[in-house]
PDB file of C-alpha atoms in Angstrom:
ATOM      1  CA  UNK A 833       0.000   0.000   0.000  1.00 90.00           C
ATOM      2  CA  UNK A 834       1.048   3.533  -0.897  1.00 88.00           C
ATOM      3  CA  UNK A 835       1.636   5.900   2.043  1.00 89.00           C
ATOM      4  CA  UNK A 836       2.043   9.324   2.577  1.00 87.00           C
ATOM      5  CA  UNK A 837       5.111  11.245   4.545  1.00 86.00           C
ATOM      6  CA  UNK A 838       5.504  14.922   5.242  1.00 79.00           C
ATOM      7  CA  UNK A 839       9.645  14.338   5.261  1.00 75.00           C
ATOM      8  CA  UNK A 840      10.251  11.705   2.663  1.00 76.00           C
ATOM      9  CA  UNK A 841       8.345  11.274  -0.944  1.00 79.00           C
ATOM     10  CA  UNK A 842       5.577   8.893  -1.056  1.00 86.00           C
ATOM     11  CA  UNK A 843       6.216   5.258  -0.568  1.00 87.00           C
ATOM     12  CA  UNK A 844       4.918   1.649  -0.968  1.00 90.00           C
ATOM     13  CA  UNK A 845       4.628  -0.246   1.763  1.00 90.00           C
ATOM     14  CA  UNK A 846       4.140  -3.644   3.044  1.00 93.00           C
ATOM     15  CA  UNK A 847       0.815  -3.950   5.291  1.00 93.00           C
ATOM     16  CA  UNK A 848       2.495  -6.966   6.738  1.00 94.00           C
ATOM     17  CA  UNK A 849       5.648  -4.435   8.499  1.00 95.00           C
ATOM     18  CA  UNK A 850       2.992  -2.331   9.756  1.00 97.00           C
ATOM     19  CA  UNK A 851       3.428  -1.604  13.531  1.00 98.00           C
ATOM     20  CA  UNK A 852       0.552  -2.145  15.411  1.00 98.00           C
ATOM     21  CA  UNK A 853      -0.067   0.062  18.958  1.00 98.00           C
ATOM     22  CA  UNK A 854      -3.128  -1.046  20.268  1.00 95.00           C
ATOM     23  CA  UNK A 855      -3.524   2.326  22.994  1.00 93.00           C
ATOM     24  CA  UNK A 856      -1.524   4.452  20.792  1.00 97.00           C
ATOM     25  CA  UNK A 857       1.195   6.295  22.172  1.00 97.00           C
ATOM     26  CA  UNK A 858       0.930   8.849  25.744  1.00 97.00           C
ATOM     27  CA  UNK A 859      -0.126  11.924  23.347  1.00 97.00           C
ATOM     28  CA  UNK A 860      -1.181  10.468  20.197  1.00 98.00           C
ATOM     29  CA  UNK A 861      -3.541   7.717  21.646  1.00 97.00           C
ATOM     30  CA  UNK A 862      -5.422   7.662  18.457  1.00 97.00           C
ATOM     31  CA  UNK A 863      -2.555   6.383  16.354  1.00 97.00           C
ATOM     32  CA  UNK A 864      -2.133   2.915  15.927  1.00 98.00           C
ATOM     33  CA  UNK A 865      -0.695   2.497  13.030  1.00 97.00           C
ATOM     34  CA  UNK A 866       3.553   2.859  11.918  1.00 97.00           C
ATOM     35  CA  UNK A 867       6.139   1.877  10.041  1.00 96.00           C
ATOM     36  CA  UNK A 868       9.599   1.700  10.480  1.00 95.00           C
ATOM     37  CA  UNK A 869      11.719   3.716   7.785  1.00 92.00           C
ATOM     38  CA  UNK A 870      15.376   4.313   6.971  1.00 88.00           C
ATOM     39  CA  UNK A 871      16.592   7.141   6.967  1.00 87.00           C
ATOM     40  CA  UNK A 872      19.818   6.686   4.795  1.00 84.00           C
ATOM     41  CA  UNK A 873      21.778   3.046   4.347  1.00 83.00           C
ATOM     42  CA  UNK A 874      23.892   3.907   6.745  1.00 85.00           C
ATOM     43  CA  UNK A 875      22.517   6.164   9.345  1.00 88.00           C
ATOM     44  CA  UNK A 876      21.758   4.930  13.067  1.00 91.00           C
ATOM     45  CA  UNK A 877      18.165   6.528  12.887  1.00 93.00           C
ATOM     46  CA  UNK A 878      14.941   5.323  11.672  1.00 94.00           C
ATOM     47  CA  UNK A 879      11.565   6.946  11.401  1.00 94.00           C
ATOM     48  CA  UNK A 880       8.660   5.953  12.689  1.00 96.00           C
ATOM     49  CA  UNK A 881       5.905   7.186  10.781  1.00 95.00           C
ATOM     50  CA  UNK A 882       2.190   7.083  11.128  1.00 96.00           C
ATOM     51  CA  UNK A 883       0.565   5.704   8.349  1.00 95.00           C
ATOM     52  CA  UNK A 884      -2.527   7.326   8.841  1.00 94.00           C
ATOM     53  CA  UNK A 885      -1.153  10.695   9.244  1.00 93.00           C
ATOM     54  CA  UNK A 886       1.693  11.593   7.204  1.00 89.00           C
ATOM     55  CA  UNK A 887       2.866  14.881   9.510  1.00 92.00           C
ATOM     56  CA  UNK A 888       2.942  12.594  12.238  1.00 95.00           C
ATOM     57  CA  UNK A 889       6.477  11.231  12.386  1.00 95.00           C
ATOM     58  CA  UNK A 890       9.175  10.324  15.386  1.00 96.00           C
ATOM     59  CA  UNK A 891      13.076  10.133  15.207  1.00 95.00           C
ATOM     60  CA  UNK A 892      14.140   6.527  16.704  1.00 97.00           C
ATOM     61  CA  UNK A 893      17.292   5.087  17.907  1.00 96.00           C
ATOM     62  CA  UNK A 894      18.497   1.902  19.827  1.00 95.00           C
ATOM     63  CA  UNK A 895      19.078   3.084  23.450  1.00 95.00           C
ATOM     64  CA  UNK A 896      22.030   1.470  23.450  1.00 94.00           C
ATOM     65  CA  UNK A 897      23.679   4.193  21.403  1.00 91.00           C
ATOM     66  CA  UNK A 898      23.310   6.476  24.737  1.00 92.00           C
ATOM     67  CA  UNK A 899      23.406   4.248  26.964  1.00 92.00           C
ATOM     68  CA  UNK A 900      25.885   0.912  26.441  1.00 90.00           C
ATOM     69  CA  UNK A 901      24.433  -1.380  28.995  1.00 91.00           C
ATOM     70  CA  UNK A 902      20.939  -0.161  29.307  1.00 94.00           C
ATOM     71  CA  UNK A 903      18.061  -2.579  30.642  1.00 93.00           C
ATOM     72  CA  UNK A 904      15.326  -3.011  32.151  1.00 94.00           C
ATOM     73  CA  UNK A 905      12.385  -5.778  33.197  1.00 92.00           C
ATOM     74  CA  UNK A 906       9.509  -6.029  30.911  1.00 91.00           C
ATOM     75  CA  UNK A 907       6.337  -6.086  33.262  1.00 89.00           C
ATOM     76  CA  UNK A 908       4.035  -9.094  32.625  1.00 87.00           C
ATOM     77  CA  UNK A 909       1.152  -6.904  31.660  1.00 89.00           C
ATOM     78  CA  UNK A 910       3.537  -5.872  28.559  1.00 93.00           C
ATOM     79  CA  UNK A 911       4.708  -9.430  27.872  1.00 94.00           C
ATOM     80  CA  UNK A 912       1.005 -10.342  27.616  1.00 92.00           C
ATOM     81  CA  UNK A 913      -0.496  -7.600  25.758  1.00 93.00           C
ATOM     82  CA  UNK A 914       2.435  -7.498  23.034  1.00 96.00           C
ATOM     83  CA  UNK A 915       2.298 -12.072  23.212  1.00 96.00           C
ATOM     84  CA  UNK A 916       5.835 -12.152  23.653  1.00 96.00           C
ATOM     85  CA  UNK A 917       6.707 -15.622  23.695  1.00 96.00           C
ATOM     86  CA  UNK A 918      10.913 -15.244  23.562  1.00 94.00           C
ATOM     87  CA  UNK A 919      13.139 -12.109  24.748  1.00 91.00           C
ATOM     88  CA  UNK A 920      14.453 -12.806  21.294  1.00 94.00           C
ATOM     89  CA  UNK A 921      11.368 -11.092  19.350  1.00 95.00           C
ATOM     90  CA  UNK A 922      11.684  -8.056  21.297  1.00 97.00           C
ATOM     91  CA  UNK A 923      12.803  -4.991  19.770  1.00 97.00           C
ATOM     92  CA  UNK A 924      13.969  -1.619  21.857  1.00 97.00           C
ATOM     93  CA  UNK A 925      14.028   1.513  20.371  1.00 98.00           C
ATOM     94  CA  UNK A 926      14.122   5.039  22.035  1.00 98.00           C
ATOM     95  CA  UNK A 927      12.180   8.495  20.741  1.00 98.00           C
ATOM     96  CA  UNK A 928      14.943  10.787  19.869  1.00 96.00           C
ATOM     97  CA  UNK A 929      13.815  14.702  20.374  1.00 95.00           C
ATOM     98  CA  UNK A 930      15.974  16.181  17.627  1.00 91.00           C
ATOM     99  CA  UNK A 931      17.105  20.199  18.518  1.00 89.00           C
ATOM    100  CA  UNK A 932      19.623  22.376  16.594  1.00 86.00           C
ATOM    101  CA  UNK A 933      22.045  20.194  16.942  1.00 85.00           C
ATOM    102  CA  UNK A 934      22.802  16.253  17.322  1.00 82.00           C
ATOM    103  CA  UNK A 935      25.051  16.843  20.493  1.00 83.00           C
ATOM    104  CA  UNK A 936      22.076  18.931  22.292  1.00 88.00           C
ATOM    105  CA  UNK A 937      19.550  16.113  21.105  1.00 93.00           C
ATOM    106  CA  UNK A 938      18.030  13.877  23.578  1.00 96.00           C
ATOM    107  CA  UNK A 939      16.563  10.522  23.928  1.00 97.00           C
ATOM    108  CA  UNK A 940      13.719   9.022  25.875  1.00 98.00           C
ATOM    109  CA  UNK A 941      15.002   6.231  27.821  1.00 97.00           C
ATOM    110  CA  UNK A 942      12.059   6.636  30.348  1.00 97.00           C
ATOM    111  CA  UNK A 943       9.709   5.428  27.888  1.00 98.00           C
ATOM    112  CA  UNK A 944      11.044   3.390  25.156  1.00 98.00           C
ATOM    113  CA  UNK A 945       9.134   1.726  22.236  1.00 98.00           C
ATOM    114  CA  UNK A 946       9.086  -1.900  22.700  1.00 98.00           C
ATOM    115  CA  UNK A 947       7.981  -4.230  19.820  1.00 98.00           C
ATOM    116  CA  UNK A 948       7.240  -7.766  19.486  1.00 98.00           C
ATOM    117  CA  UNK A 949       9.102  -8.218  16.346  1.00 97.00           C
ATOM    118  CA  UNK A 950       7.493 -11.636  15.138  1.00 97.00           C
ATOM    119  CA  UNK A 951       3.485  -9.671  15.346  1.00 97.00           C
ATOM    120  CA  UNK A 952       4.003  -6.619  15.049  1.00 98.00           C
ATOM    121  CA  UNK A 953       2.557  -5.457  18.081  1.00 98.00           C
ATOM    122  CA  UNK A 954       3.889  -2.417  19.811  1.00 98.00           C
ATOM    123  CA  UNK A 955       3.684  -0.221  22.893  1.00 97.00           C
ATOM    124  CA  UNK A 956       5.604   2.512  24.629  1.00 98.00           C
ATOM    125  CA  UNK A 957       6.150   0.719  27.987  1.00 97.00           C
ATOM    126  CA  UNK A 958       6.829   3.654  30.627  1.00 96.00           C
ATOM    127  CA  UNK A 959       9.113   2.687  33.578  1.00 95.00           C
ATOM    128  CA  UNK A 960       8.010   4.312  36.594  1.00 89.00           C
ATOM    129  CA  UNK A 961      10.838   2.820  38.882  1.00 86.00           C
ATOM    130  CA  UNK A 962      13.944   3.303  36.762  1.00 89.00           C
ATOM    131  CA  UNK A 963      16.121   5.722  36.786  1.00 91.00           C
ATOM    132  CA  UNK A 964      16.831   6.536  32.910  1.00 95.00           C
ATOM    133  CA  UNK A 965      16.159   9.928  31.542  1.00 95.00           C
ATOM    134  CA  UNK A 966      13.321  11.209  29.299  1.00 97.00           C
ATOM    135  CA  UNK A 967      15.637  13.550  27.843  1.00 96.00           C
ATOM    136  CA  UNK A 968      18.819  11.506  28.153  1.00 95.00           C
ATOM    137  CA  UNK A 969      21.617  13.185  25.827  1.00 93.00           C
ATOM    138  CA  UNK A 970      23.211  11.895  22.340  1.00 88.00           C
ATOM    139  CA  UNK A 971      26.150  13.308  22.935  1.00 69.00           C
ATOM    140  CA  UNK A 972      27.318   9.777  23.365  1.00 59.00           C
ATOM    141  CA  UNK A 973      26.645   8.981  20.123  1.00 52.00           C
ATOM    142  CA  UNK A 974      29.163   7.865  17.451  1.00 52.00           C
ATOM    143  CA  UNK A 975      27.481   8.894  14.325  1.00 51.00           C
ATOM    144  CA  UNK A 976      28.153  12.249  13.654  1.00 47.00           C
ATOM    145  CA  UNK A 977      26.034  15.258  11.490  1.00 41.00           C
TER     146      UNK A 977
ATOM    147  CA  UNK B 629     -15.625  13.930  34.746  1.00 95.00           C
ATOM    148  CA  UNK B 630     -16.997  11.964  37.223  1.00 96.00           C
ATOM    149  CA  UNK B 631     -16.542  13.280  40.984  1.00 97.00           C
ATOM    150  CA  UNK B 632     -17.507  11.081  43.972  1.00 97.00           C
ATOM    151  CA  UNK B 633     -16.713  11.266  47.605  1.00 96.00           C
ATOM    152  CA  UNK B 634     -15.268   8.641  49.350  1.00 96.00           C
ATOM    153  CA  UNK B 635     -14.331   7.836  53.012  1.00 96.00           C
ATOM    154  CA  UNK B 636     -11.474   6.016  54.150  1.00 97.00           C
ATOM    155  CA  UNK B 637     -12.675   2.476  53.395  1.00 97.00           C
ATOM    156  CA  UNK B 638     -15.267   2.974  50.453  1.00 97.00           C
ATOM    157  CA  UNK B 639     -14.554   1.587  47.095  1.00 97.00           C
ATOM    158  CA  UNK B 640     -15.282   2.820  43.646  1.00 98.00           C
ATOM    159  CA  UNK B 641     -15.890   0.241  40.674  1.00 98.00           C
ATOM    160  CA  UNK B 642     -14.447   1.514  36.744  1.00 97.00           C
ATOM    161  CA  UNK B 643     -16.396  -0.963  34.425  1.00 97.00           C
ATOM    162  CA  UNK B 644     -16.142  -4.277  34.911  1.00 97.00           C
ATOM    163  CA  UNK B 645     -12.695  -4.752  35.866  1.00 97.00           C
ATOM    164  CA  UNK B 646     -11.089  -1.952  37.944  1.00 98.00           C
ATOM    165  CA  UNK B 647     -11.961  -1.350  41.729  1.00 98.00           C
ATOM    166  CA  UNK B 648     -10.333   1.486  43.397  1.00 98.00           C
ATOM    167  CA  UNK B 649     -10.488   1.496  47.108  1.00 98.00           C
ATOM    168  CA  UNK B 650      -9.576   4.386  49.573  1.00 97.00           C
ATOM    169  CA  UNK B 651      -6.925   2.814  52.395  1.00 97.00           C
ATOM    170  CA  UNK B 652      -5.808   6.339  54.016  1.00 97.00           C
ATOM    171  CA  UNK B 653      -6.331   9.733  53.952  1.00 96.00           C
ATOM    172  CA  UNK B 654      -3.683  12.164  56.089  1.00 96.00           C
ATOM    173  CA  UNK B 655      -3.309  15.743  55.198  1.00 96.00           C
ATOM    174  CA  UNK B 656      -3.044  16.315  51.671  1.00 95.00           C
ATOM    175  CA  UNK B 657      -2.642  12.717  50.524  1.00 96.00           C
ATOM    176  CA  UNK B 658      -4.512   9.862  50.294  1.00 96.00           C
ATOM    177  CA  UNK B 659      -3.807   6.380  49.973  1.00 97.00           C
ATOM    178  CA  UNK B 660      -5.774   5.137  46.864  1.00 97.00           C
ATOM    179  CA  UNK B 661      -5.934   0.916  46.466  1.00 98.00           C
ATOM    180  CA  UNK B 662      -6.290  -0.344  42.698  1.00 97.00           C
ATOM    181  CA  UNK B 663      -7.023  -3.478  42.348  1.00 97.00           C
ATOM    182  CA  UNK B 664      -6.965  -4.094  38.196  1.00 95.00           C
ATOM    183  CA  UNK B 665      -5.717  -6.834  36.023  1.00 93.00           C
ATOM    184  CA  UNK B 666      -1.939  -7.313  35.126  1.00 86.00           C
ATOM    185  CA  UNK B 667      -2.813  -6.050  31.321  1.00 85.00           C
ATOM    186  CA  UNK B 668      -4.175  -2.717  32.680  1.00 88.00           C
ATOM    187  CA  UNK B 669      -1.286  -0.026  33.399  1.00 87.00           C
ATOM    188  CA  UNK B 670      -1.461   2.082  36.108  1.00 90.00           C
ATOM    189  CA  UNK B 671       0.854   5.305  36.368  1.00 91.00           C
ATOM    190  CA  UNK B 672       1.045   8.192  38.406  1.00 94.00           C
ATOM    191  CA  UNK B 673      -0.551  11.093  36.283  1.00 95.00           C
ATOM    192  CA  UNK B 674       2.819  13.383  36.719  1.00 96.00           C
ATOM    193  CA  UNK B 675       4.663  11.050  34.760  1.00 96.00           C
ATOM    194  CA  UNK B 676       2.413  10.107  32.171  1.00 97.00           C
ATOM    195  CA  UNK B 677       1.842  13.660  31.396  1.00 97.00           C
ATOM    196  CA  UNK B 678       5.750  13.874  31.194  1.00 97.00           C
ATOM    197  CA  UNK B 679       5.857  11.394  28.634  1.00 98.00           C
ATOM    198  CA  UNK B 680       2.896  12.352  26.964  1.00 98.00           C
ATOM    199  CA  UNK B 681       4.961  15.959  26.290  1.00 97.00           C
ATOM    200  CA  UNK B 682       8.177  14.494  25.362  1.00 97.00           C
ATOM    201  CA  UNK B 683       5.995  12.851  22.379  1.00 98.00           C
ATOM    202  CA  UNK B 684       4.486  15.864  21.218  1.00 97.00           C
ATOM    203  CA  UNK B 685       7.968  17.450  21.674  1.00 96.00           C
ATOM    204  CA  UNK B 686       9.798  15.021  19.469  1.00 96.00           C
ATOM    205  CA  UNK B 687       7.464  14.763  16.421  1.00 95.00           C
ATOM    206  CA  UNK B 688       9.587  15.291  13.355  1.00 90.00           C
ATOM    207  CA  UNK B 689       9.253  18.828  12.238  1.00 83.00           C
ATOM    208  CA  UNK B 690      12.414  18.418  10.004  1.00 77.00           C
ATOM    209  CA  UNK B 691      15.041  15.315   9.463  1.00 74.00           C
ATOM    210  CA  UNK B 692      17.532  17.599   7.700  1.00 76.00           C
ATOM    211  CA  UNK B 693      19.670  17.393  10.370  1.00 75.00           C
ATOM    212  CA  UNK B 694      19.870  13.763  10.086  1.00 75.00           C
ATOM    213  CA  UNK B 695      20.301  14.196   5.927  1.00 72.00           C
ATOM    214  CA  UNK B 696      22.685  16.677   5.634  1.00 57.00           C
ATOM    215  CA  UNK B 697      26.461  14.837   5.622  1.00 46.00           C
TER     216      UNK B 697
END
């Protein structure tokens, strides 16, 4: 299927990669629907982009390129809503907040994205008791603008 | 919104699944009980707000800064 984006042309994709968030997102709790784009072949970034609504797009990164050895305990209310059946389908990925510059850019380590990788299902899982950052910095990062 | 009053000890129900219960009141703070099933998440309103702005903060306005090598 053909979808729009406000930062990229149009593209085709595959209903199958669609990324399905049953609640939505804190914010957007009307959007269910995303998909997972590259940026460049090489860059450490992806988009996430709503399929319904082409403005609506986030900046996401691994954690790990802020934080090395970052972790955390996925709750049993996630493992059951998202079916997770093996730590192996689980994918991580942090919102990036993106300001002037990369070094002054932050990610959200509070809240990541977690996806069960083999349905598709998605949620932002918030972790009340840990102690990562909402706004951790990039300044870690390797890739460079 | 709904507003009820409670005394230490009464319960409210939320559908079918959700029972809140009030276990202590002292000063400005209560004690509120939720009883709920694993799937349901339940979050202090502070921090969900928190999260809920760092979305809105972080939509893409512009990935040039990302494109531009």
């Amino acid at each position: 299927m053909k979808i729009q984006t406000a930062y990229m042309d149009d593209i085709e994709i595959n209903e199958a990669d669609i990324i399905r968030f049953e609640h939505g997102i804190p914010g957007f709790e009307e959007e269910r629907q995303f998909i997972l784009l590259p940026i460049s072949s090489d860059s450490i970034y992806q988009v996430l982009q709503s399929v319904i609504t082409k403005e609506l797009a986030f900046i996401v990164a691994s954690p790990f390129i802020a934080i090395k050895d970052y972790s955390f305990e996925l709750e049993e209310a996630t493992v059951e809503t998202l079916q997770i059946n093996d730590e192996r389908e689980v994918a991580v990925l942090g919102i990036v907040t993106l300001k002037e510059t990369l070094a002054s850019s932050t990610i959200n380590l509070k809240a990541p994205i977690v996806i069960n990788t083999t349905n598709k299902q998605a949620k932002q899982v918030i972790l009340e008791n840990s102690q990562f950052s909402i706004h951790q910095p990039l300044s870690n990062s390797k890739e460079e603008v | 919104m709904l507003v009820l009053s409670r005394k230490v000890g009464e319960t409210i129900w939320i559908g079918d699944d959700v029972e809140l219960v009030i276990t202590e009141v002292k000063g400005d703070y209560v004690k509120v009980g939720i009883r709920a099933p694993r799937i349901i998440d339940i979050i202090r309103g502070e921090l969900r707000n928190d999260i809920s702005d760092a979305n809105k903060e972080a939509v893409v306005k512009s990935i040039d800064l990302l494109k531009d090598k």
